[in-house]
Tab-separated table of C-alpha atoms in Angstrom:
chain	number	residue	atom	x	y	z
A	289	UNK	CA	206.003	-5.945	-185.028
A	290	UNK	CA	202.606	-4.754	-185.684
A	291	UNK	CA	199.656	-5.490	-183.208
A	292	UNK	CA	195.812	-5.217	-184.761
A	293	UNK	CA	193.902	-3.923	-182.328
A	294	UNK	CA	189.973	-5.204	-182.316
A	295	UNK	CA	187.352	-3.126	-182.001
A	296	UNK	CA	184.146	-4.512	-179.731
A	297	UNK	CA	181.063	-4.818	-182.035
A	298	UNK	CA	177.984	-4.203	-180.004
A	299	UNK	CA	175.130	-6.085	-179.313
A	300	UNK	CA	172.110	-5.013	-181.502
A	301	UNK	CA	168.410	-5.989	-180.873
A	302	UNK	CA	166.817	-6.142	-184.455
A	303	UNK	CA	163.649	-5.938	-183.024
A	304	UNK	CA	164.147	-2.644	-181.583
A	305	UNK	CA	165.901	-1.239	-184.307
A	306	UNK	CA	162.740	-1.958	-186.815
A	307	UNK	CA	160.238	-0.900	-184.110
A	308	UNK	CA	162.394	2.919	-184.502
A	309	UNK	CA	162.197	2.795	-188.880
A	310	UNK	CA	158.549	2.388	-188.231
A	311	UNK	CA	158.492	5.345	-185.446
A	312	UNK	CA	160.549	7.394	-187.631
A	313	UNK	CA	158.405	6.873	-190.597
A	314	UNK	CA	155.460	7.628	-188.751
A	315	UNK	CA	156.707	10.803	-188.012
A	316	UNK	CA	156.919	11.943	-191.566
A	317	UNK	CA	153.424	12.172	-191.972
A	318	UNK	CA	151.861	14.848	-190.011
A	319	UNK	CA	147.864	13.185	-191.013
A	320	UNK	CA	149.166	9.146	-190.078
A	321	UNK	CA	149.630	6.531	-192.689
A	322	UNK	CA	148.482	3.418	-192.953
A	323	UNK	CA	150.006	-0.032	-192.249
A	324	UNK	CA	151.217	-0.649	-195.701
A	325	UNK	CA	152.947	2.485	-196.877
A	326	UNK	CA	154.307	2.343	-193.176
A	327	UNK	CA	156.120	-1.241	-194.032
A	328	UNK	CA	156.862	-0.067	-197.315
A	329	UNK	CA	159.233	3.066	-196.113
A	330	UNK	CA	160.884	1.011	-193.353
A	331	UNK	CA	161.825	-1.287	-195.335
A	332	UNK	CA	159.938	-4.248	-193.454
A	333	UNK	CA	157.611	-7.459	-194.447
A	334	UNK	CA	154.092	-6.377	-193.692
A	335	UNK	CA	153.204	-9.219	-191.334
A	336	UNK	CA	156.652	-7.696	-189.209
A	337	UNK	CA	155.106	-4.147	-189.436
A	338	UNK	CA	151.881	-4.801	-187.924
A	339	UNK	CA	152.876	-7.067	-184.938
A	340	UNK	CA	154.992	-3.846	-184.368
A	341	UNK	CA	152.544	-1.313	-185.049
A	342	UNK	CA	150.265	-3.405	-182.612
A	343	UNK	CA	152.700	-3.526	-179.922
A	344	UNK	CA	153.940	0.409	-180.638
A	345	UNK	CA	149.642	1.509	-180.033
A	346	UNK	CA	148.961	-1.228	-177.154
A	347	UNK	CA	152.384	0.783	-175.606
A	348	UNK	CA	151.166	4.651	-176.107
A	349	UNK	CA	153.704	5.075	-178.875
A	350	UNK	CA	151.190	4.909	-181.798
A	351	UNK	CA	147.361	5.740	-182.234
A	352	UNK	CA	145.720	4.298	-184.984
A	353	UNK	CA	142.371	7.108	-186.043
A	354	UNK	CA	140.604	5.819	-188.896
A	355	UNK	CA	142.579	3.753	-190.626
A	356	UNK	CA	146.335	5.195	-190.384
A	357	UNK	CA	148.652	5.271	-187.413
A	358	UNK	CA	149.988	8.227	-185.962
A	359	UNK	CA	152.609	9.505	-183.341
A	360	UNK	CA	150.628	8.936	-179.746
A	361	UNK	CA	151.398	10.420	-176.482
A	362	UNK	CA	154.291	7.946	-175.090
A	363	UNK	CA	156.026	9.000	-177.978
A	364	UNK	CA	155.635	12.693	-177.900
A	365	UNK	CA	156.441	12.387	-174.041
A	366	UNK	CA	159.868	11.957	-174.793
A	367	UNK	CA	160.572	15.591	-175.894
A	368	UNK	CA	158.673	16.499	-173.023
A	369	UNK	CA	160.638	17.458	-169.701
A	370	UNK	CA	159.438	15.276	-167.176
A	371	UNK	CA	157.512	18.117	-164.805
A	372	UNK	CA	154.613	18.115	-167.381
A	373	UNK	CA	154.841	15.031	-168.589
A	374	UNK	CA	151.789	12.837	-169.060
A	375	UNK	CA	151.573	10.456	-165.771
A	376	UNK	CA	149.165	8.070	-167.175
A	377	UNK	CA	149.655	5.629	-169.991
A	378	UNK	CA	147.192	5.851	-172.612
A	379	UNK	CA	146.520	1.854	-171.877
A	380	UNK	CA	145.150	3.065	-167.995
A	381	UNK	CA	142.966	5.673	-169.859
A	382	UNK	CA	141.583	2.885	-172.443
A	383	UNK	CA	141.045	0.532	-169.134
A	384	UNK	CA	139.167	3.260	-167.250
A	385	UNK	CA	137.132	3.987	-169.965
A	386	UNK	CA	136.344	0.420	-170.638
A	387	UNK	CA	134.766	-0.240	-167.218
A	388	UNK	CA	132.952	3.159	-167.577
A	389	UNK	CA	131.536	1.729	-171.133
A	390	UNK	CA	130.572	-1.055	-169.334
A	391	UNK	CA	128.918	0.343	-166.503
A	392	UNK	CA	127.095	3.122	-168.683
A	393	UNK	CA	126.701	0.865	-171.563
A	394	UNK	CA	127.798	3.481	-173.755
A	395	UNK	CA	130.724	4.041	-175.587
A	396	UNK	CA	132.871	6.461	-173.818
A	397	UNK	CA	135.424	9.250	-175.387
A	398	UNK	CA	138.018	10.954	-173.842
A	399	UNK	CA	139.792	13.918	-175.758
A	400	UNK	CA	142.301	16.766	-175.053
A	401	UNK	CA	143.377	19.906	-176.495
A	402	UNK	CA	146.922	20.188	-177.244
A	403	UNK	CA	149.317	22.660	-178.948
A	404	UNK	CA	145.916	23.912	-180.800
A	405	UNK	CA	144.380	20.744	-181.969
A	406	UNK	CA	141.755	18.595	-180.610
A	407	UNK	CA	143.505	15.183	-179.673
A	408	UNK	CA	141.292	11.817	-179.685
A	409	UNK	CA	143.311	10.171	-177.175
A	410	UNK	CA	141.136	6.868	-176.297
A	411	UNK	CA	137.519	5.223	-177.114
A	412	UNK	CA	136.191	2.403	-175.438
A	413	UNK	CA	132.727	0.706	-177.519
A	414	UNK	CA	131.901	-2.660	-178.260
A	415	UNK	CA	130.528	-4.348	-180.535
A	416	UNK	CA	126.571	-3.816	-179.016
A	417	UNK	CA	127.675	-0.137	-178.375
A	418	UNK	CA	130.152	0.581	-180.767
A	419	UNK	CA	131.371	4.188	-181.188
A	420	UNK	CA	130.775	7.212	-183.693
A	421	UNK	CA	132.260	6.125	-187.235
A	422	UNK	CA	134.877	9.056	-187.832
A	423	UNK	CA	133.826	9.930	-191.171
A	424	UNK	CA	135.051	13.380	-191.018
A	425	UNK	CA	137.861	14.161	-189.099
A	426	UNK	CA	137.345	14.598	-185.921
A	427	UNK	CA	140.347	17.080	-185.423
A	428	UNK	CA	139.217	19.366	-187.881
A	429	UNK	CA	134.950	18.984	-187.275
A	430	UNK	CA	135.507	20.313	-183.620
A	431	UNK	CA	132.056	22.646	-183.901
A	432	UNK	CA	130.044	19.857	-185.515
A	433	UNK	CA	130.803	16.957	-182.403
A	434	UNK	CA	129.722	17.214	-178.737
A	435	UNK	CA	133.608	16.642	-177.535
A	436	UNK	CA	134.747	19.454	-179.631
A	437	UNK	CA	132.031	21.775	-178.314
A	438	UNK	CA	133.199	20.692	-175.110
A	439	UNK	CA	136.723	21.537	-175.263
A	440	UNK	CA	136.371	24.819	-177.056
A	441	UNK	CA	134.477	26.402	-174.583
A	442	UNK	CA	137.041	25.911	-172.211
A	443	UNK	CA	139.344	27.545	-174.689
A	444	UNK	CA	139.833	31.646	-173.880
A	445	UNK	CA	138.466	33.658	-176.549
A	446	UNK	CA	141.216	34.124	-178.661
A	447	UNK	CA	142.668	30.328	-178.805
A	448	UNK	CA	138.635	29.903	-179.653
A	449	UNK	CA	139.062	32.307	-182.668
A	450	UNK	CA	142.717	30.965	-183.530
A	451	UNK	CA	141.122	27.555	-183.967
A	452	UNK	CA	137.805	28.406	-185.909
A	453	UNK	CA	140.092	30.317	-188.172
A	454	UNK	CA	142.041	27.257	-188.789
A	455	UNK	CA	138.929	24.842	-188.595
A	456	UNK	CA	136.498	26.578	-190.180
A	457	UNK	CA	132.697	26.005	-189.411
A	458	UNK	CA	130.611	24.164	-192.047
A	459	UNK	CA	127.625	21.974	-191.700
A	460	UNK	CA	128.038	18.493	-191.661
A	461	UNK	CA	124.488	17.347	-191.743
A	462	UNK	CA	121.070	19.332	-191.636
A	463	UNK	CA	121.015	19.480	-187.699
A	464	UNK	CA	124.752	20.874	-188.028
A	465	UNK	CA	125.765	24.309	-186.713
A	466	UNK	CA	125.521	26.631	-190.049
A	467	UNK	CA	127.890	29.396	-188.825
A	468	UNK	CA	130.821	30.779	-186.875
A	469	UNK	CA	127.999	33.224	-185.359
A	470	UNK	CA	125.920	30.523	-184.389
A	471	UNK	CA	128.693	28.017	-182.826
A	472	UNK	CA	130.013	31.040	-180.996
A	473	UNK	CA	126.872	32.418	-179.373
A	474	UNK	CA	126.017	28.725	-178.484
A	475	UNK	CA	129.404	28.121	-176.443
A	476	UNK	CA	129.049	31.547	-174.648
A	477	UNK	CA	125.717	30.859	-173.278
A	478	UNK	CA	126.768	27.483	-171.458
A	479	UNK	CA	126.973	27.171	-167.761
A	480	UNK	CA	130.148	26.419	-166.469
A	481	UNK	CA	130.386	22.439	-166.137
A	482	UNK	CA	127.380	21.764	-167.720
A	483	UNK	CA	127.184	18.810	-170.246
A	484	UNK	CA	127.094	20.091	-173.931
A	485	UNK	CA	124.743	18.278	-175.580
A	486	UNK	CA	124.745	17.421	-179.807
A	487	UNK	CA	121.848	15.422	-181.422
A	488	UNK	CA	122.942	14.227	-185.125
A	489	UNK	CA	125.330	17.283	-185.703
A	490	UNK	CA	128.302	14.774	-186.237
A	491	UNK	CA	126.178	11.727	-187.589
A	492	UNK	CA	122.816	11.154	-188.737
A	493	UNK	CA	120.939	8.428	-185.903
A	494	UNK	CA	123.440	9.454	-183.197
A	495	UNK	CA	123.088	11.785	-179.939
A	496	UNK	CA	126.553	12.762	-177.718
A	497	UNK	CA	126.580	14.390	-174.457
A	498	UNK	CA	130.323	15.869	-173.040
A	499	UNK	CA	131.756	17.334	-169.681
A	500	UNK	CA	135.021	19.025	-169.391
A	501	UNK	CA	137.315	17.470	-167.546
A	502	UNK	CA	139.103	19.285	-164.657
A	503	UNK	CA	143.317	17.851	-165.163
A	504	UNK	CA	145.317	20.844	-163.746
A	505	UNK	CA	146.266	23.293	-166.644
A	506	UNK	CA	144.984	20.821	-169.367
A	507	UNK	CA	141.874	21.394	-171.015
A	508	UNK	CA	140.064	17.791	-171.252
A	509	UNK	CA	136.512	16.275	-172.382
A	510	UNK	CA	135.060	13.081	-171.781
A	511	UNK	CA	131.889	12.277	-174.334
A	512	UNK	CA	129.548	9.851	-174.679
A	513	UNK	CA	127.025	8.542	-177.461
A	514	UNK	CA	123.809	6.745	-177.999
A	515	UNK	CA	121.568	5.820	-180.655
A	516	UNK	CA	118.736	8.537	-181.450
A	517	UNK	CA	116.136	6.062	-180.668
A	518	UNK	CA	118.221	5.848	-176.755
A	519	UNK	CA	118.008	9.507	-176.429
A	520	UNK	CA	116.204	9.122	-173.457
A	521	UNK	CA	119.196	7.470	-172.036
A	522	UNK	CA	121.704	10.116	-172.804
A	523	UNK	CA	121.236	12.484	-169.923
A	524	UNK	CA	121.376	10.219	-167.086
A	525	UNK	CA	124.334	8.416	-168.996
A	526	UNK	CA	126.080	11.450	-169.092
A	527	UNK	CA	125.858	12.294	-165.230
A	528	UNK	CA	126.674	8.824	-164.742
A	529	UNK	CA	129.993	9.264	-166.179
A	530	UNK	CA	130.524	12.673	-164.618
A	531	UNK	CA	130.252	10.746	-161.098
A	532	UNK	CA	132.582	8.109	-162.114
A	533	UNK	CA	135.292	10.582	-164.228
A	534	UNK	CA	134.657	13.032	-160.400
A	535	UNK	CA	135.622	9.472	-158.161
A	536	UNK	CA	138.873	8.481	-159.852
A	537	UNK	CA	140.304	12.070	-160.313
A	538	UNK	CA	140.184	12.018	-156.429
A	539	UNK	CA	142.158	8.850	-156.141
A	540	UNK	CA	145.113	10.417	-158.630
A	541	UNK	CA	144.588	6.942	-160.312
A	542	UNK	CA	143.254	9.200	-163.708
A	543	UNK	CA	146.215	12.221	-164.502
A	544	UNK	CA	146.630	13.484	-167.628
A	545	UNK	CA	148.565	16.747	-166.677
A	546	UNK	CA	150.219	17.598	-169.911
């Protein structure tokens, strides 16, 4: 007599298996893709991949930068042993730099430098201060923004070089830095601490102010921006910020130890 023996199927949750087609597929593309080629190579309706690519950024998992989505900071946390793992959720970042925007009334930036690129990790605007269009990447326009200013000083010199040979300098607009030289002499003569200040280098009508951020070994910037005509604004803004960023990295409740 033969007995079958039955093997136990196991319970599969759909939802989380296309939630991981759309993380893999992000992954493929080291510059993001958008929504629809996203659906398209995992294999999913288009209404099903954005409720997921919604739920992936609101989670950490994704960040969506001008118009495509890319790998965020949950995800890369999870080939990162715990000791210097990221202890804050991008969504606490967003929060704190929503009541910032709103106390400032200013959009508010924060940014990090990581494994040699600058990483946009939340913005907070609305839609009476909305935020810097990114019309040129703001990865690879590090010398032309006040953020990326910001977070190459507080690069040594040869990480400083490593990058500029990657990113090379070139003038976005007429008030843009024109050269390596230039950019270079600029970040040496800063104070250490100080704001860095950029009127209309990135955009045309627009004036930034930055301050690094002090996060343990991680090199961090937090910007702001204002209309030109609200340049007068910009430098008490600015110190504003630097009081509130100051307050919550005492109370642990900000971390982004990488």
């Amino acid at each position: 007599m033969t007995t079958a023996s039955s093997t136990a199927v196991p319970t599969l949750i759909g939802s989380v298996q296309r939630a991981l087609r759309l993380l893999e597929a992000v992954g493929t593309h080291r510059d993001g893709a958008p929504a629809k080629q996203l659906a398209r190579e995992a294999g999913l309706p288009l209404p099903t991949a954005y409720h997921l690519l919604r739920t992936l950024t609101h989670e950490g998992y994704l960040r969506r930068e001008n118009g495509v989505f890319l790998l965020g900071a949950a995800a890369e946390n999870l080939t990162v042993a715990p000791g210097v793992r990221s202890r804050l959720r991008p969504a606490s970042v967003a929060d704190s730099l929503g009541h910032w925007r709103d106390a400032i009334g200013a959009p508010v930036y924060c940014a990090v430098y990581c494994d040699g690129e600058i990483e946009l990790i939340a913005v907070a605007d609305a839609p009476d201060t909305p935020a810097v269009e990114e019309w040129a990447s703001f990865r690879e326009t590090a010398h032309a923004h006040a953020i990326g200013q910001c977070l190459l000083a507080q690069l040594d010199e040869r990480a400083r070089e490593d990058h500029l040979d990657r990113h090379p300098v070139r003038p976005l607009t007429r008030y843009s830095v024109r050269d390596r030289a230039t950019l270079l002499e600029r970040l040496r003569t800063l104070r250490r601490g100080e704001p860095v200040i950029e009127r209309q280098e990135y955009a045309l009508g627009t004036v930034c102010a930055a301050i690094p951020v002090t996060a343990g070994a991680t090199i961090a910037a937090m910007a702001i921006s204002v209309p030109l005509e609200r340049e007068d604004r910009l430098l008490p803004a600015v110190e504003q910020l630097r009081g509130e960023v100051a307050s919550l990295l005492r109370s642990f409740v900000f971390s982004i130890s990488i």
